[in-house]
Tab-separated table of C-alpha atoms in Angstrom:
chain	number	residue	atom	x	y	z
A	1	MET	CA	39.937	-24.127	-19.631
A	2	LEU	CA	41.186	-21.946	-16.795
A	3	ARG	CA	40.997	-23.362	-13.297
A	4	ASN	CA	40.568	-21.031	-10.388
A	5	LYS	CA	43.025	-22.048	-7.690
A	6	ARG	CA	41.453	-19.591	-5.251
A	7	CYS	CA	37.944	-21.035	-5.460
A	8	LYS	CA	37.837	-21.785	-1.720
A	9	ASP	CA	38.835	-18.211	-0.906
A	10	ASN	CA	36.138	-16.997	-3.284
A	11	MET	CA	33.544	-19.177	-1.539
A	12	ILE	CA	34.553	-17.852	1.869
A	13	TYR	CA	34.317	-14.296	0.561
A	14	ILE	CA	30.861	-14.526	-1.010
A	15	THR	CA	29.264	-16.558	1.804
A	16	ARG	CA	30.981	-14.983	4.838
A	17	LEU	CA	28.005	-13.267	6.463
A	18	THR	CA	25.518	-15.966	5.474
A	19	ARG	CA	27.860	-18.667	6.755
A	20	GLN	CA	28.289	-16.916	10.103
A	21	VAL	CA	24.540	-16.531	10.613
A	22	LEU	CA	23.739	-20.099	9.560
A	23	SER	CA	26.540	-21.426	11.769
A	24	LEU	CA	25.008	-19.550	14.697
A	25	LEU	CA	21.760	-21.416	14.009
A	26	GLY	CA	23.507	-24.765	13.518
A	27	VAL	CA	22.306	-25.238	9.940
A	28	TRP	CA	25.382	-24.326	7.896
A	29	PRO	CA	26.061	-27.464	5.830
A	30	SER	CA	29.595	-28.775	5.673
A	31	TYR	CA	29.811	-29.102	1.892
A	32	ASP	CA	33.575	-29.594	1.532
A	33	ARG	CA	34.223	-32.175	4.245
A	34	LYS	CA	32.457	-34.580	6.581
A	35	ARG	CA	31.434	-33.339	10.007
A	36	SER	CA	33.190	-34.743	13.045
A	37	THR	CA	31.207	-36.228	15.921
A	38	GLY	CA	31.833	-33.158	18.051
A	39	GLU	CA	30.625	-30.845	15.297
A	40	SER	CA	27.456	-32.899	14.858
A	41	ILE	CA	26.741	-32.749	18.589
A	42	TRP	CA	27.318	-28.989	18.587
A	43	LYS	CA	24.999	-28.624	15.591
A	44	TYR	CA	22.098	-30.394	17.305
A	45	PHE	CA	22.781	-28.478	20.510
A	46	LEU	CA	22.471	-25.157	18.661
A	47	ILE	CA	19.282	-26.290	16.930
A	48	SER	CA	17.768	-27.424	20.237
A	49	MET	CA	18.688	-24.189	21.998
A	50	SER	CA	17.309	-22.119	19.126
A	51	TYR	CA	13.967	-23.901	19.248
A	52	ILE	CA	13.842	-23.611	23.041
A	53	LEU	CA	14.423	-19.859	22.821
A	54	LEU	CA	11.763	-19.501	20.127
A	55	TYR	CA	9.148	-21.420	22.093
A	56	CYS	CA	10.037	-19.609	25.323
A	57	VAL	CA	8.505	-16.551	23.674
A	58	LEU	CA	5.782	-18.202	21.600
A	59	ILE	CA	4.119	-20.306	24.310
A	60	PRO	CA	3.846	-17.609	27.039
A	61	GLY	CA	2.870	-15.114	24.341
A	62	GLY	CA	0.126	-17.437	23.139
A	63	PHE	CA	-1.241	-17.792	26.676
A	64	PHE	CA	-1.170	-14.016	27.057
A	65	TRP	CA	-3.137	-13.573	23.830
A	66	ILE	CA	-5.766	-16.101	24.946
A	67	ILE	CA	-6.224	-14.635	28.425
A	68	GLU	CA	-6.048	-10.942	27.485
A	69	LYS	CA	-9.501	-9.363	27.119
A	70	ARG	CA	-8.576	-5.983	25.613
A	71	THR	CA	-9.003	-6.112	21.842
A	72	ARG	CA	-6.368	-3.512	21.072
A	73	VAL	CA	-3.724	-5.276	23.163
A	74	ARG	CA	-4.547	-8.586	21.504
A	75	ILE	CA	-4.134	-7.003	18.074
A	76	GLN	CA	-0.773	-5.564	19.123
A	77	THR	CA	0.336	-9.046	20.161
A	78	ILE	CA	-0.471	-10.645	16.795
A	79	PRO	CA	2.659	-9.452	14.885
A	80	LEU	CA	5.001	-10.813	17.553
A	81	LEU	CA	3.272	-14.189	17.616
A	82	LEU	CA	2.958	-14.366	13.848
A	83	TYR	CA	6.609	-13.485	13.340
A	84	GLY	CA	7.560	-16.153	15.864
A	85	PHE	CA	5.535	-18.793	14.030
A	86	MET	CA	7.076	-17.633	10.757
A	87	ALA	CA	10.546	-17.996	12.261
A	88	CYS	CA	9.782	-21.547	13.406
A	89	GLY	CA	8.472	-22.464	9.966
A	90	LYS	CA	11.444	-20.960	8.136
A	91	TYR	CA	13.895	-22.524	10.573
A	92	GLY	CA	12.337	-25.934	10.088
A	93	ASN	CA	12.542	-25.448	6.338
A	94	LEU	CA	16.249	-24.586	6.562
A	95	ILE	CA	16.899	-27.721	8.618
A	96	PHE	CA	14.811	-29.931	6.349
A	97	ARG	CA	16.457	-28.523	3.198
A	98	GLU	CA	20.031	-28.758	4.460
A	99	LYS	CA	20.977	-31.324	1.810
A	100	ASN	CA	19.666	-29.068	-0.931
A	101	ILE	CA	21.585	-26.122	0.511
A	102	ARG	CA	24.731	-28.255	0.505
A	103	ARG	CA	24.156	-29.189	-3.128
A	104	CYS	CA	23.695	-25.531	-4.056
A	105	LEU	CA	26.937	-24.590	-2.329
A	106	LYS	CA	28.793	-27.428	-4.045
A	107	HIS	CA	27.403	-26.262	-7.364
A	108	ILE	CA	28.623	-22.718	-6.737
A	109	GLU	CA	32.048	-23.959	-5.667
A	110	GLU	CA	32.317	-26.002	-8.845
A	111	ASP	CA	31.429	-22.944	-10.917
A	112	TRP	CA	34.178	-21.009	-9.172
A	113	ARG	CA	36.645	-23.842	-9.648
A	114	ILE	CA	36.122	-24.011	-13.405
A	115	VAL	CA	35.829	-20.755	-15.310
A	116	THR	CA	36.256	-20.151	-19.010
A	117	ASN	CA	38.260	-16.941	-18.839
A	118	VAL	CA	39.129	-13.920	-16.754
A	119	ASP	CA	36.082	-11.984	-17.980
A	120	ALA	CA	33.788	-14.750	-16.757
A	121	ARG	CA	35.467	-14.676	-13.368
A	122	ASP	CA	35.054	-10.905	-13.166
A	123	THR	CA	31.367	-11.313	-13.985
A	124	MET	CA	30.972	-13.841	-11.180
A	125	ILE	CA	32.762	-11.555	-8.723
A	126	GLU	CA	30.513	-8.657	-9.700
A	127	SER	CA	27.386	-10.753	-9.101
A	128	ALA	CA	28.805	-12.061	-5.826
A	129	ASN	CA	29.407	-8.508	-4.615
A	130	SER	CA	25.799	-7.638	-5.415
A	131	GLY	CA	24.661	-10.606	-3.341
A	132	ARG	CA	26.911	-9.579	-0.437
A	133	ARG	CA	25.495	-6.062	-0.461
A	134	LEU	CA	21.942	-7.388	-0.337
A	135	VAL	CA	22.760	-9.693	2.581
A	136	THR	CA	24.464	-6.870	4.470
A	137	LEU	CA	21.496	-4.569	3.902
A	138	CYS	CA	19.093	-7.198	5.197
A	139	ALA	CA	21.256	-7.925	8.256
A	140	VAL	CA	21.615	-4.250	9.185
A	141	PHE	CA	17.886	-3.584	9.073
A	142	MET	CA	16.797	-6.871	10.641
A	143	TYR	CA	19.171	-6.771	13.598
A	144	GLY	CA	18.934	-3.004	13.975
A	145	SER	CA	15.148	-2.838	14.027
A	146	GLY	CA	14.569	-6.122	15.814
A	147	LEU	CA	17.025	-5.677	18.645
A	148	SER	CA	15.952	-2.079	19.205
A	149	PHE	CA	12.366	-3.315	19.442
A	150	ARG	CA	13.368	-5.877	22.068
A	151	SER	CA	15.742	-3.695	24.066
A	152	ILE	CA	15.237	0.050	23.595
A	153	LEU	CA	11.433	0.083	23.504
A	154	PRO	CA	10.896	-1.714	26.864
A	155	PHE	CA	13.344	0.633	28.590
A	156	ALA	CA	11.797	3.656	26.876
A	157	LYS	CA	8.385	2.738	28.248
A	158	GLY	CA	9.719	2.782	31.775
A	159	LYS	CA	8.057	1.256	34.794
A	160	ILE	CA	4.268	1.273	34.928
A	161	VAL	CA	2.464	1.906	38.233
A	162	THR	CA	-1.081	0.531	38.365
A	163	ALA	CA	-4.029	1.910	40.317
A	164	GLN	CA	-3.295	-0.681	42.999
A	165	ASN	CA	0.187	0.866	43.402
A	166	ILE	CA	1.840	-2.156	41.783
A	167	THR	CA	4.956	-1.484	39.735
A	168	ILE	CA	5.169	-3.391	36.449
A	169	LYS	CA	8.406	-3.586	34.514
A	170	PRO	CA	7.688	-4.091	30.794
A	171	LEU	CA	9.110	-7.002	28.835
A	172	PRO	CA	10.147	-7.015	25.166
A	173	CYS	CA	7.317	-9.456	24.405
A	174	PRO	CA	4.034	-9.936	26.276
A	175	ALA	CA	3.929	-13.165	28.242
A	176	TYR	CA	1.758	-14.981	30.761
A	177	PHE	CA	3.350	-17.370	33.262
A	178	PHE	CA	0.270	-18.247	35.362
A	179	SER	CA	1.136	-17.885	39.070
A	180	PHE	CA	4.839	-17.329	38.408
A	181	ASP	CA	5.789	-13.744	39.339
A	182	ILE	CA	8.218	-12.495	36.711
A	183	GLN	CA	8.409	-8.988	38.181
A	184	VAL	CA	10.678	-10.197	40.971
A	185	SER	CA	14.427	-10.108	40.464
A	186	PRO	CA	16.278	-12.052	39.170
A	187	PHE	CA	13.365	-13.725	37.331
A	188	TYR	CA	12.516	-10.545	35.439
A	189	GLU	CA	16.087	-10.163	34.211
A	190	LEU	CA	16.187	-13.847	33.241
A	191	VAL	CA	12.975	-13.638	31.196
A	192	PHE	CA	14.150	-10.385	29.621
A	193	ALA	CA	17.442	-12.001	28.575
A	194	ILE	CA	15.653	-15.066	27.167
A	195	GLN	CA	13.331	-12.903	25.086
A	196	PHE	CA	16.267	-10.830	23.855
A	197	LEU	CA	18.203	-13.962	22.826
A	198	SER	CA	15.064	-15.322	21.196
A	199	GLY	CA	14.961	-12.139	19.143
A	200	ILE	CA	18.527	-12.734	17.971
A	201	VAL	CA	17.549	-16.239	16.838
A	202	THR	CA	14.412	-14.953	15.106
A	203	PHE	CA	16.195	-12.226	13.174
A	204	SER	CA	19.093	-14.548	12.363
A	205	ILE	CA	16.674	-16.958	10.688
A	206	THR	CA	15.302	-14.211	8.447
A	207	THR	CA	18.793	-12.920	7.656
A	208	ALA	CA	20.000	-16.438	6.863
A	209	LEU	CA	17.120	-17.094	4.484
A	210	CYS	CA	17.603	-13.748	2.781
A	211	GLY	CA	21.335	-14.431	2.554
A	212	LEU	CA	20.837	-17.789	0.886
A	213	ALA	CA	18.372	-16.331	-1.603
A	214	ALA	CA	20.708	-13.454	-2.458
A	215	VAL	CA	23.838	-15.607	-2.777
A	216	PHE	CA	22.173	-18.341	-4.830
A	217	VAL	CA	20.100	-16.172	-7.153
A	218	MET	CA	22.788	-13.554	-7.783
A	219	HIS	CA	25.231	-16.349	-8.604
A	220	ALA	CA	22.712	-17.687	-11.113
A	221	CYS	CA	22.427	-14.179	-12.580
A	222	GLY	CA	26.184	-14.123	-13.045
A	223	GLN	CA	26.065	-17.465	-14.830
A	224	LEU	CA	23.334	-16.163	-17.138
A	225	LYS	CA	25.529	-13.178	-18.014
A	226	ILE	CA	28.317	-15.599	-18.908
A	227	LEU	CA	25.858	-17.551	-21.061
A	228	VAL	CA	25.021	-14.375	-22.978
A	229	ASP	CA	28.735	-13.837	-23.644
A	230	LEU	CA	29.075	-17.427	-24.853
A	231	MET	CA	26.210	-16.886	-27.285
A	232	ARG	CA	27.662	-13.666	-28.632
A	233	ASN	CA	31.059	-15.284	-29.118
A	234	LEU	CA	29.642	-18.316	-30.903
A	235	VAL	CA	29.633	-16.742	-34.355
A	236	GLU	CA	32.890	-15.191	-35.541
A	237	ASP	CA	34.293	-14.144	-38.885
A	238	GLN	CA	37.011	-16.749	-38.958
A	239	TRP	CA	37.486	-20.019	-37.124
A	240	GLN	CA	40.875	-20.923	-35.798
A	241	GLU	CA	40.050	-24.617	-35.949
A	242	LYS	CA	37.565	-26.647	-37.881
A	243	GLU	CA	35.935	-28.078	-34.747
A	244	GLU	CA	35.790	-24.767	-32.879
A	245	VAL	CA	32.077	-24.236	-33.573
A	246	ASP	CA	31.228	-27.634	-32.102
A	247	LYS	CA	33.301	-26.935	-29.008
A	248	LYS	CA	31.708	-23.549	-28.444
A	249	LEU	CA	28.220	-24.900	-29.037
A	250	ALA	CA	28.819	-27.818	-26.674
A	251	ARG	CA	30.176	-25.474	-24.024
A	252	MET	CA	27.152	-23.197	-24.400
A	253	VAL	CA	24.620	-26.039	-24.168
A	254	GLU	CA	26.385	-27.563	-21.175
A	255	HIS	CA	26.448	-24.201	-19.408
A	256	GLN	CA	22.766	-23.595	-20.109
A	257	ILE	CA	21.710	-27.001	-18.793
A	258	ARG	CA	23.842	-26.505	-15.705
A	259	ILE	CA	22.188	-23.158	-14.967
A	260	ARG	CA	18.685	-24.594	-15.319
A	261	ASN	CA	19.493	-27.486	-13.010
A	262	PHE	CA	20.863	-25.040	-10.458
A	263	LEU	CA	17.767	-22.844	-10.643
A	264	LYS	CA	15.524	-25.858	-10.206
A	265	LEU	CA	17.513	-26.759	-7.102
A	266	ILE	CA	17.166	-23.207	-5.743
A	267	GLU	CA	13.423	-23.323	-6.356
A	268	ASN	CA	13.044	-26.595	-4.452
A	269	THR	CA	15.166	-25.262	-1.601
A	270	LEU	CA	13.615	-21.852	-0.973
A	271	GLN	CA	10.069	-21.824	-2.322
A	272	GLN	CA	8.279	-22.772	0.921
A	273	ALA	CA	10.292	-20.375	3.058
A	274	CYS	CA	9.741	-17.548	0.565
A	275	LEU	CA	5.993	-18.168	0.658
A	276	ILE	CA	5.988	-17.995	4.459
A	277	GLU	CA	7.977	-14.768	4.289
A	278	LEU	CA	5.721	-13.032	1.771
A	279	LEU	CA	2.408	-14.003	3.351
A	280	GLY	CA	3.535	-13.304	6.897
A	281	CYS	CA	5.190	-9.981	6.101
A	282	THR	CA	2.080	-8.810	4.239
A	283	ILE	CA	-0.043	-9.273	7.361
A	284	ILE	CA	2.579	-7.807	9.687
A	285	VAL	CA	3.117	-4.721	7.506
A	286	CYS	CA	-0.626	-4.115	7.542
A	287	LEU	CA	-0.744	-4.318	11.345
A	288	LEU	CA	2.378	-2.211	11.853
A	289	GLY	CA	0.887	0.531	9.699
A	290	TYR	CA	-2.195	0.463	11.908
A	291	PHE	CA	-0.073	0.645	15.072
A	292	ILE	CA	1.851	3.645	13.731
A	293	ILE	CA	-1.417	5.547	13.197
A	294	MET	CA	-2.653	4.604	16.670
A	295	GLU	CA	0.556	5.704	18.380
A	296	TRP	CA	0.523	8.921	16.353
A	297	GLU	CA	-2.903	9.706	17.768
A	298	ASN	CA	-1.621	8.891	21.267
A	299	SER	CA	1.489	11.073	20.741
A	300	ASN	CA	3.708	8.141	21.723
A	301	SER	CA	6.794	9.015	19.696
A	302	VAL	CA	8.995	6.211	21.060
A	303	ALA	CA	6.554	3.436	20.199
A	304	MET	CA	5.746	5.068	16.866
A	305	CYS	CA	9.426	5.221	15.886
A	306	SER	CA	9.949	1.617	16.942
A	307	TYR	CA	6.988	0.435	14.879
A	308	PHE	CA	8.142	2.528	11.938
A	309	ILE	CA	11.630	0.986	12.051
A	310	SER	CA	10.104	-2.498	12.116
A	311	PHE	CA	7.772	-1.514	9.274
A	312	THR	CA	10.718	-0.299	7.188
A	313	SER	CA	12.668	-3.456	7.950
A	314	MET	CA	9.801	-5.658	6.773
A	315	MET	CA	9.392	-3.665	3.577
A	316	ILE	CA	13.106	-3.864	2.794
A	317	ASN	CA	13.156	-7.569	3.581
A	318	MET	CA	10.331	-8.275	1.131
A	319	PHE	CA	11.951	-5.982	-1.409
A	320	ILE	CA	15.226	-7.925	-1.296
A	321	PHE	CA	13.458	-11.214	-2.025
A	322	CYS	CA	11.475	-9.700	-4.879
A	323	TYR	CA	14.485	-7.786	-6.196
A	324	THR	CA	16.590	-10.943	-6.504
A	325	GLY	CA	13.764	-12.633	-8.396
A	326	GLU	CA	13.441	-9.583	-10.655
A	327	GLN	CA	17.157	-9.616	-11.435
A	328	LEU	CA	16.919	-13.267	-12.413
A	329	THR	CA	14.004	-12.532	-14.739
A	330	VAL	CA	15.880	-9.626	-16.336
A	331	GLN	CA	18.947	-11.768	-16.984
A	332	ALA	CA	16.789	-14.579	-18.377
A	333	GLU	CA	15.229	-12.109	-20.797
A	334	SER	CA	18.725	-11.027	-21.835
A	335	VAL	CA	19.553	-14.651	-22.608
A	336	ALA	CA	16.375	-15.030	-24.668
A	337	ARG	CA	17.120	-11.830	-26.562
A	338	ALA	CA	20.720	-12.872	-27.217
A	339	SER	CA	19.587	-16.261	-28.543
A	340	CYS	CA	17.215	-14.581	-30.998
A	341	GLU	CA	19.983	-12.257	-32.182
A	342	LEU	CA	22.396	-15.083	-32.973
A	343	GLU	CA	23.753	-14.801	-36.513
A	344	TRP	CA	23.090	-18.462	-37.191
A	345	TYR	CA	22.986	-17.902	-40.959
A	346	ARG	CA	26.751	-17.379	-40.917
A	347	LEU	CA	27.297	-20.926	-39.706
A	348	PRO	CA	27.495	-24.021	-41.884
A	349	GLU	CA	24.070	-25.569	-42.441
A	350	LYS	CA	24.614	-28.598	-40.215
A	351	LYS	CA	26.051	-26.441	-37.441
A	352	ALA	CA	23.155	-23.984	-37.601
A	353	ARG	CA	20.639	-26.743	-36.882
A	354	GLY	CA	22.196	-27.283	-33.471
A	355	ILE	CA	21.219	-23.779	-32.392
A	356	VAL	CA	17.481	-24.449	-32.683
A	357	LEU	CA	17.227	-26.225	-29.328
A	358	VAL	CA	19.408	-23.573	-27.712
A	359	ILE	CA	16.996	-20.864	-28.864
A	360	ILE	CA	13.995	-22.863	-27.637
A	361	MET	CA	15.536	-23.446	-24.198
A	362	SER	CA	16.637	-19.823	-23.936
A	363	ASN	CA	13.081	-18.602	-24.431
A	364	LEU	CA	11.617	-20.804	-21.704
A	365	PRO	CA	10.709	-18.629	-18.677
A	366	ILE	CA	13.141	-18.647	-15.754
A	367	ARG	CA	11.657	-17.524	-12.451
A	368	ILE	CA	11.914	-18.085	-8.728
A	369	THR	CA	8.538	-18.494	-7.054
A	370	ALA	CA	7.128	-18.419	-3.554
A	371	GLY	CA	5.528	-21.811	-3.080
A	372	LYS	CA	4.930	-22.087	-6.841
A	373	MET	CA	2.105	-19.597	-6.317
A	374	VAL	CA	3.587	-16.188	-7.115
A	375	ASP	CA	6.755	-15.109	-8.887
A	376	LEU	CA	9.335	-13.167	-6.937
A	377	SER	CA	9.431	-9.897	-8.846
A	378	LEU	CA	8.949	-6.182	-8.366
A	379	LYS	CA	5.417	-6.574	-9.677
A	380	THR	CA	4.718	-9.045	-6.881
A	381	TYR	CA	6.244	-6.600	-4.408
A	382	GLY	CA	3.863	-3.913	-5.617
A	383	ASN	CA	0.919	-6.292	-5.296
A	384	VAL	CA	1.970	-7.212	-1.759
A	385	VAL	CA	2.158	-3.544	-0.768
A	386	LYS	CA	-1.268	-2.857	-2.283
A	387	THR	CA	-2.728	-5.862	-0.463
A	388	ALA	CA	-1.251	-4.693	2.842
A	389	VAL	CA	-2.672	-1.192	2.327
A	390	THR	CA	-6.095	-2.655	1.515
A	391	TYR	CA	-6.203	-4.693	4.717
A	392	PHE	CA	-4.846	-1.710	6.645
A	393	ASN	CA	-7.748	0.460	5.479
A	394	MET	CA	-10.201	-2.302	6.316
A	395	LEU	CA	-8.738	-2.671	9.816
A	396	LEU	CA	-8.812	1.084	10.333
A	397	ASN	CA	-12.490	1.262	9.361
A	398	ILE	CA	-13.424	-1.652	11.618
A	399	THR	CA	-11.742	-0.197	14.698
A	400	ASP	CA	-13.072	3.353	14.209
């Protein structure tokens, strides 16, 4: 068995962006060593600051939504509040599931440490690169759309002068601070900066979750590809050693069990957060589509472009989750097909009996779900889009 001496370098390579984002949030688990006291203090400081920034937007935004009387403005506030609540829920899930995340990372490191051959390592690298590309795509769209929404859009609106000749400087997020006047410098700049930093935390949470899903699931896909190769190499014309069939069969069974245990761990780690993401994004996409139509009618190109960028970001974010689940399903079907194509009749009778359980296990469905309610797949993505369009039409008819 070949041991990969560069397994730590491989781990750094495949988790670089995800590690940086999770470290920013204070939830990157130290899987290869024990945290020092200073690192633990810094971790809890980052978590506390992240929650403070999140609630500094959520609480004033909630008061604004309650006090505001205009229906259209209240509807426009819903996506911001909903996305904030989603971020809090996903962040809490990441903190609560830190041990599971650590176990997943240890599992991946062990897979990189022990590989069967160079071809298997190349397969793992190929899958890791696919995961990195997905994480990068998610990060570009999340930070690009989110930070433009919280920085460019307020400046593009410009100052608003009311009928009472009062100048109002817009904020990235609507907020109500009771008798506290936030239009006075430097309080306006302070609130603006807090809301901007809160946006960074919010989008980092989504990017981190997407990164974990991509890294974990694409690694599992790579392991399934290796399992297919093990199955195809099980039956050969000539055996170099008498016990070679037993060794190959044992290796194949061990690899298959290891993959299933890893997938079960991924499911337990990400299912709640994925459910929050799918349900929340469905509602937000519906509302953003409505806002785009409204701004089109008002000829507000800046707001329309900002909403459209956010809309695209949400769609891509959901697509990445569903795409990773689809890739896992495709690879699982390849394993099932390879198990059925095994030339077991060329093996000795006693050896052939050992393949029965392998075939049975290979044909058991392998899926990643959102809260054990829906499978993450392209079919689910299509259903989510159709649901969002349905609610969009309903909202459009109600407001007309």
